[in-house]
Amino acid sequence: MGSALPAVGLCLVFLPVEAALLPFGGWLADGRIDAALCAVLWLAVGPAGVVEGAIGAFACGALADVFYAVHPGLFTLLAMALYALARVGAGALEVRGSAGFAVLCGLGTLAEAALARGLLAVVGRAAPVLSWGALAWTTVLTAAAGAAFFQLLGGMAHALEREDPSLLR
Amino acid sequence: MRKLFRRYIGRRGAEAPPPAYRPTWSVVTFLRKYREVLVLLALLGAAVVSFLARTRQGGPMGALERPVVWLTTPLERGVVWAVGGVVDGWQSYLSLRQVRAQNVALERQLGTLRIDLTHLRAEADENGRLRDLLGLARTRPLSLVAAPVVGDSLAPGALSRVIRVGAGLGSGVRRDMAVVDADGVVGRVLAVYPSSADVQLLVDPESAIAARVERSRARATVSGTGADRRCRLDFALRSDDIEEGDALVTSGTDGIFPPGLPIGKVAGLRRKSSGMFLRAGVAPAVDVRRLEDVMIVLGPKGGPEAPDASR
């Protein structure tokens, strides 16, 4: 679980901090940094295996559900769906750097918005559509944060999985 | 395949397969081979079931939510305290320049308000005596608990307008309690945790509050739209006496909000020539973007006292 822990830890710290900062962040308007989405996509294209990535994505989605308070289980399902999609497409995408991951996070934000609307319609909740401005702002913020998270999570996973030098002696 | 068929099935009275033959498929090998896909599908299935089985305002609290909220609420409180302190300090510094002029103006206002208060106390006493004479029950004051806002919903407003406040089960807060501030109705308690609670704001798309026009006593419902400064007036009859700018207060018929709490003012009234209901917006009395502390209505005074959550 060495690769999933940084992603879940990121959600556990970043989501409450963002929630607490929102009342002060008037400039954010309807824009948000979707840290849970970045974590899930990193699990899909990063060094995590399928099983630990899936468990990590489930945990990230469940954490997002606690802080988004839209519909219980919505973000868990979105996280799993996006993880599965990204995992399937990971072979073709070959994301190696921060820039590529930022683009992936931007695309993921758009896909998540479309999926959320579809899923809420399934449970009979006609969710008002996000304004294009808010969606674009969220996409830009999430992509920019994704680039930073990519480096951060990569470093943390590397630190966690580094072999004990004493074993090599 | 043909060879196999002839070898094992085609010949009547054929002997048992030679010992070299072993079935290559079993449940164990299948599970081993497709372990990763199966785990992924199982978690995906669990997510689908969780999504379909739970509704927003019902069902037991998820097993994960309680420890997560317990763990993260102190972090949220800390961030709010630190950032709030910096913002307050900066604003205090900026306002120092105008404080003398403001002080003079406020002292004048205080004098006027003292006189008004004296009149209002006299009127309240008179009102109480008249109610006693008419045999009506006196309005009991409300028992409130103060709670600081410690977090906002991360979902964009169009989807959800929920805030987290720093008072929970330990402070006597329960689900569906009314939440107010000095300006009027803020919302109602949606979910309660040990030391915090989620409050559905009156502007949430799923919020609905039974209301009454203060001037004409016409009844309607104030529904949220997801926008910060805009609600919607529903189920107001076209023939009702409602005008632009009319003040709306809670009617108390929904069993959540005590009657008489300010909700907002009618704005953008449109009365069509046909149809049963008129169309109007509502400008909420409370600015939901500037909430720092709220009061949760525990019930009428005289009930069990609850500790102050702001301490």
mmCIF file of N, CA, C and O in Angstrom, chain B residues 50-99:
data_model
loop_
_atom_site.group_PDB
_atom_site.id
_atom_site.type_symbol
_atom_site.label_atom_id
_atom_site.label_comp_id
_atom_site.label_asym_id
_atom_site.label_seq_id
_atom_site.Cartn_x
_atom_site.Cartn_y
_atom_site.Cartn_z
ATOM 1 N N SER B 50 -23.541 1.696 -2.863
ATOM 2 C CA SER B 50 -23.532 2.783 -1.875
ATOM 3 C C SER B 50 -24.224 4.021 -2.425
ATOM 4 O O SER B 50 -24.962 4.704 -1.728
ATOM 5 N N PHE B 51 -23.995 4.292 -3.696
ATOM 6 C CA PHE B 51 -24.591 5.478 -4.326
ATOM 7 C C PHE B 51 -26.108 5.325 -4.452
ATOM 8 O O PHE B 51 -26.867 6.252 -4.163
ATOM 9 N N LEU B 52 -26.545 4.147 -4.867
ATOM 10 C CA LEU B 52 -27.978 3.955 -5.105
ATOM 11 C C LEU B 52 -28.757 3.756 -3.811
ATOM 12 O O LEU B 52 -29.929 4.100 -3.727
ATOM 13 N N ALA B 53 -28.085 3.192 -2.787
ATOM 14 C CA ALA B 53 -28.816 2.818 -1.573
ATOM 15 C C ALA B 53 -29.028 3.983 -0.625
ATOM 16 O O ALA B 53 -29.949 3.969 0.180
ATOM 17 N N ARG B 54 -28.174 5.003 -0.714
ATOM 18 C CA ARG B 54 -28.258 6.074 0.277
ATOM 19 C C ARG B 54 -28.839 7.332 -0.329
ATOM 20 O O ARG B 54 -28.465 7.742 -1.420
ATOM 21 N N THR B 55 -29.718 7.939 0.387
ATOM 22 C CA THR B 55 -30.229 9.231 -0.036
ATOM 23 C C THR B 55 -29.541 10.295 0.792
ATOM 24 O O THR B 55 -28.959 10.010 1.834
ATOM 25 N N ARG B 56 -29.623 11.512 0.320
ATOM 26 C CA ARG B 56 -28.849 12.582 0.946
ATOM 27 C C ARG B 56 -29.292 12.851 2.380
ATOM 28 O O ARG B 56 -28.493 13.109 3.253
ATOM 29 N N GLN B 57 -30.571 12.797 2.604
ATOM 30 C CA GLN B 57 -31.064 13.215 3.918
ATOM 31 C C GLN B 57 -31.570 12.047 4.734
ATOM 32 O O GLN B 57 -32.356 12.212 5.642
ATOM 33 N N GLY B 58 -31.167 10.868 4.387
ATOM 34 C CA GLY B 58 -31.661 9.731 5.149
ATOM 35 C C GLY B 58 -30.594 8.667 5.298
ATOM 36 O O GLY B 58 -29.480 8.816 4.840
ATOM 37 N N GLY B 59 -30.946 7.603 5.940
ATOM 38 C CA GLY B 59 -30.024 6.502 6.102
ATOM 39 C C GLY B 59 -29.023 6.763 7.202
ATOM 40 O O GLY B 59 -28.796 7.890 7.605
ATOM 41 N N PRO B 60 -28.440 5.701 7.709
ATOM 42 C CA PRO B 60 -27.470 5.871 8.792
ATOM 43 C C PRO B 60 -26.194 6.527 8.275
ATOM 44 O O PRO B 60 -25.859 6.421 7.104
ATOM 45 N N MET B 61 -25.510 7.182 9.169
ATOM 46 C CA MET B 61 -24.259 7.817 8.788
ATOM 47 C C MET B 61 -23.245 6.737 8.405
ATOM 48 O O MET B 61 -23.158 5.702 9.035
ATOM 49 N N GLY B 62 -22.518 6.957 7.333
ATOM 50 C CA GLY B 62 -21.554 5.971 6.884
ATOM 51 C C GLY B 62 -20.528 5.694 7.966
ATOM 52 O O GLY B 62 -20.185 6.578 8.754
ATOM 53 N N ALA B 63 -20.058 4.461 7.975
ATOM 54 C CA ALA B 63 -19.092 4.078 9.012
ATOM 55 C C ALA B 63 -17.816 4.898 8.903
ATOM 56 O O ALA B 63 -17.124 5.121 9.882
ATOM 57 N N LEU B 64 -17.503 5.357 7.703
ATOM 58 C CA LEU B 64 -16.268 6.107 7.486
ATOM 59 C C LEU B 64 -16.402 7.564 7.923
ATOM 60 O O LEU B 64 -15.446 8.166 8.399
ATOM 61 N N GLU B 65 -17.619 8.112 7.739
ATOM 62 C CA GLU B 65 -17.800 9.555 7.926
ATOM 63 C C GLU B 65 -17.472 10.002 9.340
ATOM 64 O O GLU B 65 -16.805 11.024 9.532
ATOM 65 N N ARG B 66 -17.954 9.275 10.332
ATOM 66 C CA ARG B 66 -17.798 9.721 11.722
ATOM 67 C C ARG B 66 -16.329 9.881 12.128
ATOM 68 O O ARG B 66 -15.940 10.954 12.575
ATOM 69 N N PRO B 67 -15.466 8.834 11.911
ATOM 70 C CA PRO B 67 -14.064 9.041 12.284
ATOM 71 C C PRO B 67 -13.365 10.098 11.438
ATOM 72 O O PRO B 67 -12.497 10.821 11.946
ATOM 73 N N VAL B 68 -13.739 10.197 10.170
ATOM 74 C CA VAL B 68 -13.093 11.197 9.305
ATOM 75 C C VAL B 68 -13.421 12.602 9.796
ATOM 76 O O VAL B 68 -12.539 13.463 9.924
ATOM 77 N N VAL B 69 -14.692 12.836 10.091
ATOM 78 C CA VAL B 69 -15.093 14.161 10.568
ATOM 79 C C VAL B 69 -14.467 14.436 11.936
ATOM 80 O O VAL B 69 -13.996 15.539 12.207
ATOM 81 N N TRP B 70 -14.442 13.401 12.808
ATOM 82 C CA TRP B 70 -13.825 13.551 14.131
ATOM 83 C C TRP B 70 -12.354 13.928 13.993
ATOM 84 O O TRP B 70 -11.832 14.747 14.724
ATOM 85 N N LEU B 71 -11.690 13.305 13.011
ATOM 86 C CA LEU B 71 -10.258 13.515 12.810
ATOM 87 C C LEU B 71 -9.968 14.880 12.180
ATOM 88 O O LEU B 71 -8.969 15.520 12.530
ATOM 89 N N THR B 72 -10.822 15.314 11.271
ATOM 90 C CA THR B 72 -10.496 16.513 10.483
ATOM 91 C C THR B 72 -11.085 17.800 11.049
ATOM 92 O O THR B 72 -10.620 18.876 10.675
ATOM 93 N N THR B 73 -12.075 17.696 11.930
ATOM 94 C CA THR B 73 -12.666 18.921 12.474
ATOM 95 C C THR B 73 -11.639 19.785 13.226
ATOM 96 O O THR B 73 -11.614 21.005 13.026
ATOM 97 N N PRO B 74 -10.754 19.198 14.070
ATOM 98 C CA PRO B 74 -9.742 20.042 14.714
ATOM 99 C C PRO B 74 -8.840 20.755 13.706
ATOM 100 O O PRO B 74 -8.450 21.903 13.915
ATOM 101 N N LEU B 75 -8.526 20.071 12.606
ATOM 102 C CA LEU B 75 -7.690 20.684 11.571
ATOM 103 C C LEU B 75 -8.423 21.883 10.956
ATOM 104 O O LEU B 75 -7.842 22.957 10.771
ATOM 105 N N GLU B 76 -9.709 21.685 10.672
ATOM 106 C CA GLU B 76 -10.514 22.778 10.103
ATOM 107 C C GLU B 76 -10.599 23.947 11.081
ATOM 108 O O GLU B 76 -10.446 25.109 10.690
ATOM 109 N N ARG B 77 -10.835 23.612 12.350
ATOM 110 C CA ARG B 77 -10.907 24.669 13.380
ATOM 111 C C ARG B 77 -9.594 25.442 13.437
ATOM 112 O O ARG B 77 -9.581 26.669 13.539
ATOM 113 N N GLY B 78 -8.471 24.700 13.375
ATOM 114 C CA GLY B 78 -7.159 25.326 13.441
ATOM 115 C C GLY B 78 -6.922 26.267 12.274
ATOM 116 O O GLY B 78 -6.436 27.392 12.453
ATOM 117 N N VAL B 79 -7.286 25.811 11.079
ATOM 118 C CA VAL B 79 -7.097 26.648 9.882
ATOM 119 C C VAL B 79 -7.963 27.901 9.982
ATOM 120 O O VAL B 79 -7.504 29.020 9.713
ATOM 121 N N VAL B 80 -9.219 27.724 10.377
ATOM 122 C CA VAL B 80 -10.131 28.874 10.507
ATOM 123 C C VAL B 80 -9.599 29.855 11.549
ATOM 124 O O VAL B 80 -9.608 31.071 11.351
ATOM 125 N N TRP B 81 -9.080 29.305 12.676
ATOM 126 C CA TRP B 81 -8.553 30.152 13.743
ATOM 127 C C TRP B 81 -7.353 30.949 13.244
ATOM 128 O O TRP B 81 -7.273 32.161 13.444
ATOM 129 N N ALA B 82 -6.430 30.251 12.555
ATOM 130 C CA ALA B 82 -5.201 30.917 12.103
ATOM 131 C C ALA B 82 -5.506 31.954 11.020
ATOM 132 O O ALA B 82 -5.103 33.121 11.134
ATOM 133 N N VAL B 83 -6.220 31.522 9.984
ATOM 134 C CA VAL B 83 -6.497 32.442 8.870
ATOM 135 C C VAL B 83 -7.430 33.555 9.332
ATOM 136 O O VAL B 83 -7.235 34.732 8.999
ATOM 137 N N GLY B 84 -8.436 33.179 10.135
ATOM 138 C CA GLY B 84 -9.365 34.185 10.656
ATOM 139 C C GLY B 84 -8.648 35.220 11.498
ATOM 140 O O GLY B 84 -8.950 36.412 11.436
ATOM 141 N N GLY B 85 -7.675 34.758 12.289
ATOM 142 C CA GLY B 85 -6.904 35.680 13.124
ATOM 143 C C GLY B 85 -6.131 36.678 12.282
ATOM 144 O O GLY B 85 -6.129 37.882 12.569
ATOM 145 N N VAL B 86 -5.506 36.183 11.232
ATOM 146 C CA VAL B 86 -4.728 37.070 10.349
ATOM 147 C C VAL B 86 -5.662 38.074 9.665
ATOM 148 O O VAL B 86 -5.393 39.283 9.621
ATOM 149 N N VAL B 87 -6.781 37.558 9.132
ATOM 150 C CA VAL B 87 -7.728 38.436 8.423
ATOM 151 C C VAL B 87 -8.304 39.475 9.385
ATOM 152 O O VAL B 87 -8.375 40.672 9.060
ATOM 153 N N ASP B 88 -8.685 39.019 10.581
ATOM 154 C CA ASP B 88 -9.248 39.945 11.574
ATOM 155 C C ASP B 88 -8.228 41.022 11.961
ATOM 156 O O ASP B 88 -8.562 42.199 12.086
ATOM 157 N N GLY B 89 -6.983 40.585 12.160
ATOM 158 C CA GLY B 89 -5.933 41.521 12.537
ATOM 159 C C GLY B 89 -5.732 42.589 11.475
ATOM 160 O O GLY B 89 -5.640 43.785 11.777
ATOM 161 N N TRP B 90 -5.698 42.161 10.238
ATOM 162 C CA TRP B 90 -5.512 43.092 9.122
ATOM 163 C C TRP B 90 -6.689 44.072 9.037
ATOM 164 O O TRP B 90 -6.507 45.274 8.860
ATOM 165 N N GLN B 91 -7.895 43.506 9.158
ATOM 166 C CA GLN B 91 -9.078 44.370 9.075
ATOM 167 C C GLN B 91 -9.131 45.347 10.250
ATOM 168 O O GLN B 91 -9.538 46.495 10.086
ATOM 169 N N SER B 92 -8.725 44.857 11.421
ATOM 170 C CA SER B 92 -8.707 45.740 12.598
ATOM 171 C C SER B 92 -7.740 46.900 12.377
ATOM 172 O O SER B 92 -8.037 48.051 12.685
ATOM 173 N N TYR B 93 -6.597 46.576 11.807
ATOM 174 C CA TYR B 93 -5.605 47.606 11.540
ATOM 175 C C TYR B 93 -6.161 48.644 10.562
ATOM 176 O O TYR B 93 -6.018 49.854 10.756
ATOM 177 N N LEU B 94 -6.804 48.145 9.513
ATOM 178 C CA LEU B 94 -7.352 49.052 8.502
ATOM 179 C C LEU B 94 -8.457 49.934 9.070
ATOM 180 O O LEU B 94 -8.580 51.104 8.715
ATOM 181 N N SER B 95 -9.258 49.344 9.961
ATOM 182 C CA SER B 95 -10.409 50.095 10.475
ATOM 183 C C SER B 95 -10.029 51.088 11.579
ATOM 184 O O SER B 95 -10.833 51.920 11.978
ATOM 185 N N LEU B 96 -8.786 50.991 12.073
ATOM 186 C CA LEU B 96 -8.364 51.902 13.143
ATOM 187 C C LEU B 96 -8.456 53.371 12.720
ATOM 188 O O LEU B 96 -8.727 54.253 13.526
ATOM 189 N N ARG B 97 -8.215 53.617 11.420
ATOM 190 C CA ARG B 97 -8.208 54.997 10.935
ATOM 191 C C ARG B 97 -9.571 55.663 11.107
ATOM 192 O O ARG B 97 -9.659 56.846 11.362
ATOM 193 N N GLN B 98 -10.628 54.840 10.910
ATOM 194 C CA GLN B 98 -11.960 55.456 10.939
ATOM 195 C C GLN B 98 -12.654 55.244 12.279
ATOM 196 O O GLN B 98 -13.829 55.574 12.423
ATOM 197 N N VAL B 99 -11.951 54.695 13.249
ATOM 198 C CA VAL B 99 -12.640 54.249 14.452
ATOM 199 C C VAL B 99 -13.218 55.416 15.270
ATOM 200 O O VAL B 99 -14.289 55.307 15.867
#
